[in-house]
Every structure is written in structure tokens, then in C-alpha cells.
Amino acid sequence: MATSTGPDPAADESSDRPAKRPRLDSNGEVSRGHRHIAAVILARGGSKGIPLKNIKMLAGVPLIGWVVRAAVDSKVFDSVWVSTDHDDIESVAKKCGARVHRRSAAVSKDTSTSLETLQEFSKLNPDVDVICNIQATSPCLHPHHLKEAVEMITKHGYQSVFSVVRRHHFRWQEVKNGVTSTTALNLNPAQRPRRQDWDGELCENGSFYFATKELIGQGILQGGKTAYFEMQPEYSVDIDVDIDWPVAEQRVLRYGYFGKDKPELLRLLLCNVSGCLTDGQVYMSAGAEEMLSVNSRDLTGISMLKKWGMEVILISSSENPVPKPLADKLSQKTGCELVHLTEQKQVEVERLMMKKKLAWEEVAYLGNDVPDVGCLNLAGLGAVPLDAPMVALNAAKYTCQNPAGRGAVRDFIEHILRLKERVSVEVEPPCSNLTELNSDQKSEH
């Protein structure tokens, strides 16, 4: 059985100590014996394989955003932390809803281990009784994985729980020092089993490691009363080097946790013309005629979404008006209604929604600047182009991989369609298997 100590970044000084929030029982009373359980996501800025990979965009979301979302939405943690030594990672972590733990230089080295980081975090946060070290590079983690694992700690008295995946790999001894022969390690070559006749082996997938503060203080991540938590292979995704990225992106689009959004409810896309469908510029001809540049991929995307049954309405506003001749041409080209808003955007959009008898959860909104923030926050699914200002980026749930007028609309529409297709074929995830280790299986460090 694998005995790795887990993923490898580090942690440190708390920017704000987690308040110990009492947990209530079914009668609304404080639960006796409550222990503070914290999720700690290690995200050092000095990644060698992929520079700043922890905040690189993966399927429209920063990498750490996938696991922060799963941890927060699981509702089993009293606090969720990102431990980092980098300002940009700190900014993204806060946007994703995590607290930030600025680690010390002592545990921010290339040689620093995860355990050293967690020990420092534990010393600086003595109110935390159980730490769940979640690997930032495991973007297919779901809330139900964490809920089931936490129950093993809180209801069954386990001191450590870690995630594994079942592999069916035949292993052979490595040839070294001129030795020309090798030996099979987990099979009899003369009687090779069929996959269906072999249970395979359990390997750590690094997704998460729960341990009590007492174990961490002793320098142990897996010890005491120990259990492994078996995750299905489709959720066991790890990103280490560049070649992993495109494969991981496809896996995330199929098996990732996209939050509490309900894409199946979306019925309307509201899309700003200036700064979304166009690059925000108005071109002037020699004869003083105004022209807009529209990307053909975006127009195709709008047609795709309409074929799915969603309505698309283009928005022009008093801040960035589209002249009527251009508006008429654009409406004709896209086959969409173009609405000119003269008042505050959220007020007018809500008036439009009322007329169409729609709720916010039924609306997808593509905005690009300060006037769009209110709508982006309320929409069932809000997005901005890659080049949107920070205030809009912070309000959006999805960041397009292309800038305005360069395929951002198509990108967002493809994201909506992927979510809808996913929901249409989605089935209940298989139950994960959580098994206690026998005394002779346990590994001490």
C-alpha cells in the first residue's frame, strides 16, 4: 500500500485566526464535544512544472477555485484556508471564498514538505482540532467526498482518513546497476489475471488527507485509528506537468463539481454588445460612418445556443450606446432582439425579466464592467471576457478564455452548453468506499 505523505507545498502565519463557531444539533442547541475542522489548501507560488499553476485557468476557473468551491459547498468545515506565499494566489483565494494563511519563508522553500506546513499552521491556529489537507491540483473533488470522509472522523472516531483510487497496474522491479533481469512484483506472469478477476491495488491519489492536530504535531499524517476513502477513477485527477493540463481540463468538464448553479434552469442569455460581442471600439470610416467588428465565431455560438432552445437578447446601454442603424444590422445578423437600456442596468434588466416572467436563476449574463456587477452577482450564471477589469472579474462565476470581440461570447456559450449536456446525461455518482485499515496495513511515519 502506498505511504506517501501527500501533496507538496507549505503554510504559516494566520492572517486571521478562525473563530470557533459552535455547531448546533437538531434541536438548535450547541453540540457537545464539537471539534473545529479546517480545510487547508496548500498553494505555494514557486511551482516548477507549471509556473503559478495553482491559479492558472482550468475550464474557466482558477485551479484552486475547484477545490475551494468543493470544500465550501460541503458545509462540513468550520473554516477553509488557502496557504500561500504569493500575492496573486492570495487575491484569487479570497475571491473564491477562502481565508488566506500567509506562510513563513521557513516553509516556502522548494524542499519544504506538506507536513511541515501543516505543523506550522496547527501551531498558529490551536483552536483547530482536525485538519483536512486538500490538494490544489485535484480539481475533480466533490463535496460528497468530503462529507463522507468527515463523518468517519466525527461519527466513527477515526484519527486519520486519506483518499485512494483503485488501480489495475502490473508492477515490475526496476533494473539497476547493470542487472539484466527483472521480477514481477504483484503478479504471476505465468497466470496473468484478467482485469475482471483481479481487485487491483489501492493507491493514494493525493486528493485529501484528514488528520487530528495531535497526529500532525507528532509528524504523522496517517496514524492512530486510520481509514482510507476510495474515490472512483474519474474523480482521481492530478495535475503535475504541462502535459496533464489538457487531459485534466477534459476530465473536469465531464466529472468536475460546478457548484450550486443549475444550468438546466437557464432560459435566457443577456449579452452586452460593447465590450463582450465587440471589443468595445467603434471604427470610423473616411466618410464618418461608424462600424463595429463582430467575430463570426461568436455569431455561430449564438445560433448554437438558440438551437438548444435558449433565447438570446443583446444589450446596449447609455454608457456604450449602439447607433440604431448598427443596432438594426446587428440584430438582423444575429437574429436576436437588441434592447437599449437607458437607466441603471440591474433595474432595467429586472424589468425585462418581469415582462418575460423569469427569475435570476434562469438568466445567464455576460457583462464586462462596473455597471454589470449587480447583474453578474445575481445571475444564475454570470461571466466576463478575459480582459474585463478586476471589479467585473470578481463578480463573475465564469471567466472566458478569450477577450471581448475575440471569441468570448462563443466561449461562454460553449460553457453553458457543456453544463446543459452534462446535466442531461448525469447520473447519481457511485458511492465511495471508506474502509478501515487493519493494524497490519497501517503505515506509521
C-alpha positions in Angstrom: 0.0 0.0 0.0 1.3 3.5 -0.9 2.7 5.5 2.1 3.3 8.9 0.5 2.9 11.9 2.9 0.8 13.7 0.3 1.0 16.8 -1.9 3.9 19.2 -1.5 3.6 22.9 -0.9 3.5 24.7 2.7 1.7 27.0 5.4 2.2 29.7 8.1 1.2 32.9 9.9 -2.5 33.3 10.1 -3.9 36.4 8.8 -6.9 35.9 11.0 -7.4 33.1 13.4 -10.5 31.0 12.7 -13.3 31.8 15.2 -14.5 28.6 16.9 -18.1 28.5 15.7 -20.2 26.1 17.8 -22.1 23.5 15.7 -25.8 23.1 16.6 -27.7 19.8 16.9 -31.1 19.0 15.6 -32.7 20.9 18.4 -30.8 24.1 17.6 -28.5 23.6 20.6 -24.8 23.7 20.8 -23.5 20.2 20.0 -21.4 18.7 22.8 -17.9 17.8 22.0 -17.7 19.8 18.8 -14.3 19.9 17.2 -13.1 22.7 14.9 -12.4 21.1 11.5 -10.4 23.2 9.0 -9.7 22.6 5.3 -6.2 23.8 4.3 -5.2 24.0 0.6 -1.5 24.4 0.1 -0.7 26.7 -2.8 2.9 27.8 -2.9 3.8 30.3 -5.7 7.0 28.5 -6.8 5.7 25.7 -8.8 8.5 24.3 -11.1 6.4 22.2 -13.5 3.8 24.8 -14.4 4.6 28.4 -13.1 1.8 29.6 -10.8 -0.3 26.6 -11.8 -2.4 27.0 -8.7 -4.2 30.0 -10.2 -3.9 29.1 -13.9 -7.4 29.0 -15.5 -8.8 25.4 -15.9 -12.1 25.3 -17.7 -12.8 28.9 -16.9 -11.9 28.7 -13.2 -8.6 29.2 -11.4 -7.2 25.8 -10.4 -7.6 26.3 -6.7 -11.1 27.5 -7.2 -12.3 24.0 -8.0 -11.3 22.6 -4.6 -12.2 25.7 -2.6 -15.7 25.5 -4.1 -16.0 21.8 -3.1 -14.8 22.5 0.4 -17.0 25.5 1.0 -20.1 23.8 -0.5 -19.6 20.7 1.5 -20.5 22.7 4.6 -18.6 20.4 6.9 -15.7 22.7 7.6 -15.6 25.5 10.2 -13.0 27.3 8.1 -11.5 26.9 4.7 -7.9 28.2 4.1 -5.5 28.7 1.3 -1.9 28.7 2.5 0.4 30.7 0.2 3.4 32.9 -0.1 2.3 34.7 -3.2 0.2 37.9 -3.5 -1.7 36.8 -6.7 -2.7 33.5 -5.2 -3.9 35.3 -2.1 -6.1 37.5 -4.2 -7.6 34.6 -6.1 -8.1 32.6 -2.9 -10.1 35.5 -1.3 -12.2 35.8 -4.4 -13.0 32.1 -4.3 -14.2 32.4 -0.7 -11.3 31.1 1.3 -9.3 32.6 4.2 -5.7 33.3 3.5 -2.8 32.0 5.5 0.4 33.7 4.6 3.1 31.1 5.2 6.6 31.9 6.5 9.7 31.8 4.5 10.8 28.8 6.5 8.2 26.6 4.9 8.1 28.2 1.5 11.2 26.6 0.1 11.4 24.0 -2.7 12.4 21.5 -0.1 9.6 22.2 2.3 7.1 19.4 2.9 3.3 19.5 3.3 3.7 18.1 6.8 6.0 20.9 7.9 3.5 23.4 6.6 0.6 21.8 8.4 2.5 21.7 11.6 3.2 25.4 11.4 -0.5 26.1 10.6 -1.6 23.9 13.6 0.8 25.7 16.0 -0.5 29.1 14.9 -4.2 28.0 15.0 -4.5 26.0 18.2 -8.3 26.1 18.0 -8.3 23.8 15.0 -8.7 20.2 16.1 -8.8 18.4 12.8 -7.0 19.5 9.6 -8.0 18.3 6.1 -5.1 18.9 3.7 -6.8 19.2 0.3 -4.5 19.1 -2.8 -5.0 22.1 -5.0 -4.2 20.0 -8.1 -7.2 17.6 -7.7 -9.9 19.6 -9.4 -12.5 16.7 -9.6 -13.0 16.7 -5.9 -16.8 16.9 -5.0 -18.5 18.0 -1.7 -19.9 14.5 -1.2 -16.4 13.0 -1.0 -15.5 15.4 1.9 -18.9 14.9 3.6 -18.4 11.1 3.8 -14.8 11.4 4.9 -15.7 13.9 7.7 -18.3 11.6 9.0 -15.7 9.0 9.6 -13.9 11.5 11.8 -16.9 12.9 13.7 -19.1 9.8 13.9 -16.8 6.8 13.9 -13.7 8.1 15.8 -11.1 7.8 13.1 -8.0 9.9 13.7 -6.9 10.0 10.1 -8.6 9.4 6.7 -7.0 9.7 3.3 -8.2 9.3 -0.3 -7.2 6.4 -2.5 -8.0 5.1 -6.0 -8.1 1.5 -7.2 -5.5 0.8 -10.0 -5.1 -2.3 -12.1 -1.4 -1.9 -13.0 1.0 -4.8 -13.1 4.3 -3.7 -11.4 7.8 -4.9 -12.1 11.0 -4.4 -10.2 13.3 -1.8 -11.8 16.5 -2.9 -13.4 19.5 -1.1 -11.9 23.3 -1.3 -11.7 23.7 -3.4 -14.8 21.3 -6.1 -13.7 19.6 -7.5 -16.8 16.7 -9.3 -15.3 13.6 -8.1 -13.5 11.0 -9.6 -11.2 7.2 -9.3 -11.2 6.0 -7.6 -8.0 2.3 -8.1 -8.0 1.5 -10.9 -10.4 2.5 -14.3 -11.6 3.4 -13.9 -15.3 2.5 -17.5 -16.0 -1.0 -16.9 -14.7 -1.8 -13.3 -15.7 -5.3 -12.5 -14.3 -8.0 -10.8 -16.3 -8.9 -7.4 -15.1 -12.4 -8.6 -14.0 -10.8 -11.4 -12.0 -8.4 -9.0 -10.1 -9.4 -6.5 -7.5 -6.4 -4.3 -8.3 -4.5 -2.3 -5.7 -5.3 0.8 -3.7 -3.0 3.8 -4.3 -3.1 7.2 -2.7 -4.5 9.8 -5.2 -3.4 12.7 -3.0 -6.8 14.4 -3.2 -7.1 14.9 0.6 -5.7 13.8 4.0 -7.5 14.3 7.3 -5.6 14.1 10.5 -6.0 15.3 14.1 -3.8 18.1 15.4 -2.2 15.5 17.8 -1.0 13.3 14.9 0.2 16.3 12.9 2.1 17.5 16.0 3.8 14.1 16.1 4.8 14.4 12.4 2.2 11.9 11.2 -0.4 12.3 8.5 -1.7 8.7 8.6 -1.8 7.1 12.0 -3.8 6.1 15.0 -7.2 4.7 14.0 -6.8 5.1 10.2 -9.2 4.6 7.3 -8.8 5.0 3.6 -11.5 6.6 1.4 -11.8 5.1 -2.0 -12.6 7.5 -4.8 -13.7 6.4 -8.3 -11.1 6.8 -11.0 -13.0 9.5 -12.9 -12.6 11.8 -9.8 -8.9 11.0 -9.3 -7.4 13.7 -11.4 -4.0 15.2 -10.6 -2.0 17.9 -12.4 1.7 17.9 -12.2 3.2 18.9 -15.6 2.0 20.7 -18.7 1.0 17.6 -20.5 -1.5 16.9 -17.7 -3.4 20.1 -18.3 -5.5 19.4 -21.5 -6.3 15.9 -20.2 -7.4 17.3 -16.8 -9.5 20.0 -18.5 -11.5 17.4 -20.4 -11.9 15.3 -17.2 -13.1 18.4 -15.2 -15.6 19.3 -17.9 -17.1 15.8 -17.6 -16.6 15.0 -13.9 -15.8 18.3 -12.1 -18.0 19.9 -9.5 -19.5 23.1 -11.0 -21.1 24.4 -7.8 -24.7 25.0 -6.9 -25.5 26.5 -10.3 -28.5 24.9 -12.1 -27.7 25.2 -15.9 -30.9 23.2 -16.6 -32.9 26.2 -15.5 -31.2 28.7 -17.8 -33.6 30.1 -20.4 -32.2 33.4 -21.4 -28.7 34.8 -22.2 -28.3 38.6 -21.8 -25.1 39.7 -23.6 -23.6 43.2 -23.7 -22.8 44.3 -27.2 -19.9 46.7 -26.4 -17.1 45.0 -24.6 -18.5 41.5 -25.0 -19.8 40.8 -28.5 -17.4 43.6 -29.8 -14.1 44.7 -28.5 -15.6 47.9 -27.2 -14.3 50.0 -30.1 -16.3 51.9 -32.7 -14.5 52.2 -36.0 -14.9 55.4 -38.2 -14.7 55.3 -42.0 -13.4 58.2 -44.1 -17.0 59.2 -44.6 -17.6 59.4 -40.8 -19.6 56.2 -40.9 -19.4 54.1 -37.7 -18.7 50.4 -37.8 -18.4 47.6 -35.4 -16.3 44.5 -35.6 -18.0 41.2 -34.7 -16.4 37.8 -34.5 -18.0 35.2 -36.7 -17.3 32.5 -34.1 -19.5 34.5 -31.6 -22.3 34.6 -34.2 -22.1 30.9 -34.7 -22.2 30.4 -30.9 -25.4 32.4 -30.6 -27.0 30.3 -33.3 -25.9 27.1 -31.4 -27.5 28.4 -28.2 -30.7 29.3 -29.9 -31.0 25.8 -31.4 -30.7 24.5 -27.9 -33.9 26.5 -27.0 -32.4 29.4 -25.1 -33.3 33.0 -26.0 -30.5 35.5 -26.6 -31.0 39.2 -26.1 -28.3 41.7 -26.9 -27.9 44.8 -24.6 -26.9 48.3 -25.5 -26.7 50.9 -22.7 -26.4 54.6 -22.3 -22.7 54.2 -21.2 -21.9 52.4 -24.5 -24.8 53.1 -27.0 -25.0 51.3 -30.3 -26.4 53.7 -33.0 -29.7 52.5 -34.4 -28.5 51.6 -37.9 -25.8 49.5 -36.5 -28.2 48.0 -33.9 -30.6 47.0 -36.7 -27.8 45.5 -38.7 -26.5 43.6 -35.7 -30.0 42.4 -34.8 -30.5 41.2 -38.3 -27.1 39.4 -38.4 -27.7 37.6 -35.1 -31.4 37.1 -35.3 -31.6 38.4 -31.7 -33.6 41.3 -30.2 -31.4 44.2 -29.2 -32.5 46.2 -26.2 -31.2 49.7 -25.4 -31.1 50.4 -21.6 -31.4 54.0 -20.5 -31.5 53.6 -16.7 -29.4 51.7 -14.2 -28.7 48.2 -15.7 -30.0 46.0 -12.9 -33.3 47.9 -12.7 -33.9 47.7 -16.4 -32.8 44.0 -16.6 -35.2 43.1 -13.8 -38.0 44.9 -15.6 -37.2 42.9 -18.7 -37.1 39.7 -16.7 -40.5 40.5 -15.1 -42.0 41.0 -18.5 -40.7 37.6 -19.6 -41.7 36.0 -16.2 -38.1 34.9 -15.5 -36.2 34.6 -12.2 -32.5 35.4 -11.9 -31.6 31.7 -11.7 -33.0 31.3 -15.2 -30.7 34.0 -16.6 -27.1 33.8 -17.9 -25.4 37.2 -18.1 -22.3 38.2 -20.0 -21.0 41.6 -18.8 -17.8 43.4 -18.8 -17.5 46.4 -16.4 -18.7 48.2 -13.3 -22.3 48.7 -14.4 -22.7 44.9 -14.8 -21.6 43.9 -11.3 -25.1 43.8 -9.8 -26.4 41.6 -12.6 -23.3 39.4 -12.6 -23.8 38.8 -8.8 -27.5 37.9 -9.2 -27.5 35.9 -12.4 -27.9 32.1 -12.4 -24.6 32.1 -14.3 -22.5 35.3 -14.8 -19.4 35.6 -17.0 -17.0 38.2 -18.3 -14.4 38.3 -21.1 -10.8 37.6 -20.3 -9.8 41.2 -20.5 -12.6 42.5 -18.2 -11.5 44.8 -15.3 -10.9 43.2 -11.9 -14.2 44.5 -10.4 -16.1 42.6 -13.0 -13.9 39.5 -12.8 -14.5 39.3 -9.1 -18.3 39.4 -9.6 -18.4 36.7 -12.3 -18.7 32.9 -11.8 -17.0 32.2 -15.1 -14.1 33.9 -16.8 -14.0 33.4 -20.6 -10.7 32.2 -22.0 -10.9 34.8 -24.8 -11.0 38.6 -24.7 -14.0 40.7 -25.8 -14.7 40.6 -29.5 -12.3 37.7 -29.9 -14.5 34.7 -29.1 -15.6 35.4 -25.6 -19.2 35.0 -26.4 -18.6 31.7 -28.1 -16.6 30.5 -25.2 -19.3 31.3 -22.6 -22.0 29.7 -24.8 -19.9 26.6 -25.2 -19.6 26.5 -21.4 -23.4 26.8 -21.0 -24.0 24.0 -23.5 -21.4 21.7 -21.8 -23.2 22.2 -18.5 -26.6 21.5 -20.0 -25.3 18.4 -21.8 -23.7 17.3 -18.6 -27.0 17.6 -16.7 -28.9 15.8 -19.4 -26.8 12.6 -19.0 -25.8 13.0 -15.4 -26.4 10.1 -13.1 -26.0 9.7 -9.4 -22.3 9.4 -8.6 -21.3 6.0 -7.4 -20.9 5.6 -3.6 -17.3 5.9 -2.5 -15.9 3.1 -0.3 -14.5 4.0 3.1 -12.6 1.2 4.7 -10.7 0.9 8.0 -7.1 -0.3 7.7 -6.3 -3.4 9.7 -3.5 -3.0 12.2 -1.0 -4.8 9.8 -1.9 -2.5 6.9 -1.4 0.8 8.8 1.6 2.8 8.0 3.4 4.9 10.6 5.7 7.7 9.7 
